[in-house]
mmCIF file of C-alpha atoms in Angstrom:
data_model
loop_
_atom_site.group_PDB
_atom_site.id
_atom_site.type_symbol
_atom_site.label_atom_id
_atom_site.label_comp_id
_atom_site.label_asym_id
_atom_site.label_seq_id
_atom_site.Cartn_x
_atom_site.Cartn_y
_atom_site.Cartn_z
ATOM 1 C CA LYS A 24 49.410 -109.408 -20.252
ATOM 2 C CA TYR A 25 48.087 -112.650 -21.263
ATOM 3 C CA LYS A 26 49.430 -115.921 -19.923
ATOM 4 C CA ALA A 27 48.656 -119.380 -21.017
ATOM 5 C CA ARG A 28 49.301 -122.528 -18.959
ATOM 6 C CA LEU A 29 48.999 -126.075 -19.751
ATOM 7 C CA VAL A 30 47.087 -127.769 -16.819
ATOM 8 C CA VAL A 31 46.643 -131.456 -16.663
ATOM 9 C CA LYS A 32 43.422 -132.797 -15.623
ATOM 10 C CA GLY A 33 44.657 -134.459 -12.421
ATOM 11 C CA TYR A 34 41.065 -134.978 -11.200
ATOM 12 C CA ALA A 35 40.740 -137.738 -13.824
ATOM 13 C CA GLN A 36 43.789 -139.571 -12.512
ATOM 14 C CA ILE A 37 42.997 -142.927 -10.793
ATOM 15 C CA TYR A 38 44.747 -143.972 -7.619
ATOM 16 C CA GLY A 39 46.760 -147.161 -8.234
ATOM 17 C CA VAL A 40 46.531 -146.750 -11.967
ATOM 18 C CA ASP A 41 47.862 -143.243 -12.801
ATOM 19 C CA PHE A 42 49.589 -142.588 -9.473
ATOM 20 C CA SER A 43 50.391 -144.317 -6.204
ATOM 21 C CA GLU A 44 51.087 -141.416 -3.787
ATOM 22 C CA THR A 45 50.360 -137.734 -3.414
ATOM 23 C CA PHE A 46 52.512 -135.516 -1.326
ATOM 24 C CA ALA A 47 53.189 -131.909 -0.426
ATOM 25 C CA PRO A 48 56.305 -130.972 1.513
ATOM 26 C CA MET A 49 54.993 -128.968 4.448
ATOM 27 C CA ALA A 50 56.946 -128.141 7.526
ATOM 28 C CA ARG A 51 55.013 -128.526 10.807
ATOM 29 C CA LEU A 52 54.129 -125.290 12.567
ATOM 30 C CA ASP A 53 56.114 -126.391 15.529
ATOM 31 C CA THR A 54 59.159 -126.693 13.349
ATOM 32 C CA ILE A 55 58.752 -123.158 12.005
ATOM 33 C CA ARG A 56 58.225 -121.798 15.509
ATOM 34 C CA LEU A 57 61.346 -123.538 16.778
ATOM 35 C CA LEU A 58 63.294 -122.274 13.921
ATOM 36 C CA LEU A 59 62.154 -118.733 14.417
ATOM 37 C CA ALA A 60 62.789 -118.921 18.128
ATOM 38 C CA ILE A 61 66.344 -120.206 17.770
ATOM 39 C CA ALA A 62 67.055 -117.466 15.091
ATOM 40 C CA ALA A 63 65.629 -114.767 17.351
ATOM 41 C CA GLN A 64 67.646 -116.073 20.371
ATOM 42 C CA LYS A 65 70.939 -116.282 18.393
ATOM 43 C CA CYS A 66 70.224 -113.006 16.449
ATOM 44 C CA TRP A 67 70.393 -114.742 13.040
ATOM 45 C CA LYS A 68 68.736 -113.360 10.110
ATOM 46 C CA ILE A 69 65.911 -115.328 8.474
ATOM 47 C CA TYR A 70 65.464 -115.416 4.694
ATOM 48 C CA GLN A 71 62.513 -116.578 2.825
ATOM 49 C CA LEU A 72 62.693 -117.808 -0.908
ATOM 50 C CA ASP A 73 59.587 -118.429 -2.975
ATOM 51 C CA VAL A 74 60.097 -120.842 -5.850
ATOM 52 C CA LYS A 75 58.430 -119.619 -8.955
ATOM 53 C CA SER A 76 56.399 -122.338 -10.594
ATOM 54 C CA ALA A 77 57.858 -124.998 -8.155
ATOM 55 C CA PHE A 78 55.648 -127.848 -9.363
ATOM 56 C CA LEU A 79 57.026 -127.341 -12.894
ATOM 57 C CA ASN A 80 60.575 -128.004 -11.605
ATOM 58 C CA GLY A 81 60.083 -131.581 -10.720
ATOM 59 C CA PHE A 82 61.019 -134.507 -13.207
ATOM 60 C CA LEU A 83 58.646 -137.360 -13.391
ATOM 61 C CA GLN A 84 59.656 -140.879 -12.471
ATOM 62 C CA GLU A 85 56.932 -142.653 -14.365
ATOM 63 C CA GLU A 86 55.515 -142.339 -17.907
ATOM 64 C CA ILE A 87 52.470 -140.053 -18.092
ATOM 65 C CA TYR A 88 50.559 -139.454 -21.219
ATOM 66 C CA VAL A 89 48.112 -136.548 -21.741
ATOM 67 C CA GLU A 90 45.560 -135.764 -24.399
ATOM 68 C CA GLN A 91 46.127 -132.754 -26.504
ATOM 69 C CA PRO A 92 44.581 -129.675 -24.883
ATOM 70 C CA GLU A 93 41.322 -128.494 -26.234
ATOM 71 C CA GLY A 94 41.690 -125.703 -28.890
ATOM 72 C CA PHE A 95 45.280 -126.853 -29.541
ATOM 73 C CA VAL A 96 44.777 -130.205 -31.225
ATOM 74 C CA MET A 97 46.895 -130.792 -34.264
ATOM 75 C CA GLN A 98 44.832 -131.259 -37.255
ATOM 76 C CA VAL A 99 46.413 -134.301 -38.917
ATOM 77 C CA HIS A 100 47.311 -136.000 -35.452
ATOM 78 C CA GLU A 101 44.011 -135.813 -33.468
ATOM 79 C CA ASP A 102 44.561 -139.306 -32.009
ATOM 80 C CA LYS A 103 48.125 -138.510 -30.676
ATOM 81 C CA VAL A 104 48.856 -138.049 -27.072
ATOM 82 C CA TYR A 105 51.897 -136.140 -25.163
ATOM 83 C CA LEU A 106 54.485 -137.923 -23.192
ATOM 84 C CA LEU A 107 55.253 -135.638 -20.126
ATOM 85 C CA LYS A 108 58.911 -135.435 -19.085
ATOM 86 C CA LYS A 109 58.325 -132.887 -16.381
ATOM 87 C CA ALA A 110 55.528 -132.302 -13.963
ATOM 88 C CA TYR A 111 52.664 -129.736 -14.819
ATOM 89 C CA TYR A 112 49.993 -127.977 -12.820
ATOM 90 C CA GLY A 113 47.122 -130.262 -11.844
ATOM 91 C CA LEU A 114 49.163 -133.499 -11.930
ATOM 92 C CA LYS A 115 48.896 -135.539 -8.736
ATOM 93 C CA GLN A 116 52.583 -136.338 -8.882
ATOM 94 C CA ALA A 117 53.803 -132.640 -9.247
ATOM 95 C CA PRO A 118 54.416 -131.934 -5.500
ATOM 96 C CA ARG A 119 56.311 -135.229 -4.955
ATOM 97 C CA ALA A 120 58.393 -134.549 -8.085
ATOM 98 C CA TRP A 121 59.298 -131.114 -6.818
ATOM 99 C CA TYR A 122 60.153 -132.359 -3.344
ATOM 100 C CA SER A 123 62.377 -135.105 -4.851
ATOM 101 C CA ARG A 124 64.175 -132.476 -6.967
ATOM 102 C CA ILE A 125 64.733 -130.001 -4.119
ATOM 103 C CA ASP A 126 65.789 -132.820 -1.727
ATOM 104 C CA SER A 127 68.393 -134.308 -4.027
ATOM 105 C CA HIS A 128 69.884 -130.920 -4.649
ATOM 106 C CA LEU A 129 70.072 -129.965 -1.228
ATOM 107 C CA LEU A 130 71.614 -133.401 -0.251
ATOM 108 C CA SER A 131 74.199 -132.751 -3.128
ATOM 109 C CA LEU A 132 75.195 -129.553 -1.499
ATOM 110 C CA GLY A 133 76.135 -131.248 1.692
ATOM 111 C CA PHE A 134 72.872 -130.815 3.719
ATOM 112 C CA VAL A 135 71.669 -133.440 6.019
ATOM 113 C CA LYS A 136 67.982 -134.067 6.359
ATOM 114 C CA SER A 137 66.517 -134.128 9.871
ATOM 115 C CA LEU A 138 65.332 -137.431 11.084
ATOM 116 C CA SER A 139 62.285 -136.144 12.757
ATOM 117 C CA GLU A 140 61.272 -133.430 10.330
ATOM 118 C CA PHE A 141 61.694 -134.389 6.608
ATOM 119 C CA THR A 142 61.471 -130.826 5.395
ATOM 120 C CA MET A 143 64.312 -129.531 7.561
ATOM 121 C CA TYR A 144 67.908 -129.659 6.398
ATOM 122 C CA VAL A 145 71.012 -128.747 8.185
ATOM 123 C CA LYS A 146 74.554 -128.023 6.975
ATOM 124 C CA GLU A 147 77.144 -127.944 9.665
ATOM 125 C CA ALA A 148 80.948 -127.432 9.077
ATOM 126 C CA THR A 149 82.377 -124.601 11.167
ATOM 127 C CA ASP A 150 79.162 -122.661 10.873
ATOM 128 C CA LEU A 151 75.488 -123.793 10.592
ATOM 129 C CA ILE A 152 72.862 -123.295 7.974
ATOM 130 C CA VAL A 153 69.283 -124.458 8.426
ATOM 131 C CA VAL A 154 66.797 -124.647 5.578
ATOM 132 C CA SER A 155 63.152 -125.548 5.999
ATOM 133 C CA ILE A 156 60.791 -126.264 3.118
ATOM 134 C CA TYR A 157 57.090 -125.241 3.231
ATOM 135 C CA ILE A 158 55.534 -126.380 -0.067
ATOM 136 C CA ASP A 159 57.245 -123.949 -2.499
ATOM 137 C CA ASP A 160 58.874 -121.630 0.146
ATOM 138 C CA LEU A 161 62.354 -122.045 1.679
ATOM 139 C CA LEU A 162 63.110 -120.497 5.168
ATOM 140 C CA ILE A 163 66.827 -120.051 5.571
ATOM 141 C CA THR A 164 68.785 -119.114 8.775
ATOM 142 C CA GLY A 165 72.236 -119.754 10.078
ATOM 143 C CA SER A 166 75.229 -118.417 11.959
ATOM 144 C CA ASN A 167 77.155 -117.166 8.988
ATOM 145 C CA GLU A 168 75.815 -114.507 6.679
ATOM 146 C CA GLU A 169 78.384 -115.116 3.988
ATOM 147 C CA LEU A 170 77.706 -118.880 3.814
ATOM 148 C CA ILE A 171 73.940 -118.062 3.476
ATOM 149 C CA LYS A 172 74.590 -115.522 0.654
ATOM 150 C CA VAL A 173 76.657 -118.188 -1.078
ATOM 151 C CA PHE A 174 73.875 -120.818 -0.553
ATOM 152 C CA LYS A 175 71.217 -118.285 -1.798
ATOM 153 C CA ALA A 176 73.135 -117.504 -4.971
ATOM 154 C CA GLU A 177 73.620 -121.378 -5.604
ATOM 155 C CA ILE A 178 69.978 -122.144 -5.141
ATOM 156 C CA LEU A 179 68.837 -119.029 -7.115
ATOM 157 C CA ASN A 180 71.093 -120.180 -9.956
ATOM 158 C CA VAL A 181 69.244 -123.674 -10.163
ATOM 159 C CA PHE A 182 65.696 -122.665 -9.405
ATOM 160 C CA GLU A 183 63.812 -119.544 -10.403
ATOM 161 C CA MET A 184 62.890 -117.844 -7.138
ATOM 162 C CA THR A 185 61.779 -114.652 -5.530
ATOM 163 C CA ASP A 186 63.766 -113.451 -2.603
ATOM 164 C CA LEU A 187 61.274 -112.352 0.024
ATOM 165 C CA SER A 188 63.729 -111.536 2.685
ATOM 166 C CA TYR A 189 62.604 -107.845 2.941
ATOM 167 C CA PHE A 190 59.075 -109.147 4.162
ATOM 168 C CA LEU A 191 60.780 -110.485 7.235
ATOM 169 C CA GLY A 192 62.342 -107.088 8.074
ATOM 170 C CA MET A 193 65.862 -108.103 7.168
#
């Protein structure tokens, strides 16, 4: 198998000119410990979903132009550049764009973001679902298995993910 990926030379980006903030959504270790402890105490199952190519899922808020990649320069248009519409590997804005997309999607599903941990989301109706984001992984637990299955189906429909629940012994 041969795979080719377009990688942006993010190291050439200049703070304040090409980007203003970098960001990667990482849950604090204390949050993950607390989530695991509550799930163990309440006998809830814990699911882990790994987002494939997470940073390619983000939409850019600003205009970013990149040069044509070496070896793939169009013969007649050597001076042309590409306008990016989505984030690519290497781009300083890619983690922020990914977090923005997953954040807006979870909020649209009725989740509420924690005030003290910006990577933890809670959906509470009659039952409870808790989602924690760690870069490109989601930890999911809650009091109702059926609601979690519906949520997993919904999130798997929007994002390409690998369900790693069997690694947690579920």
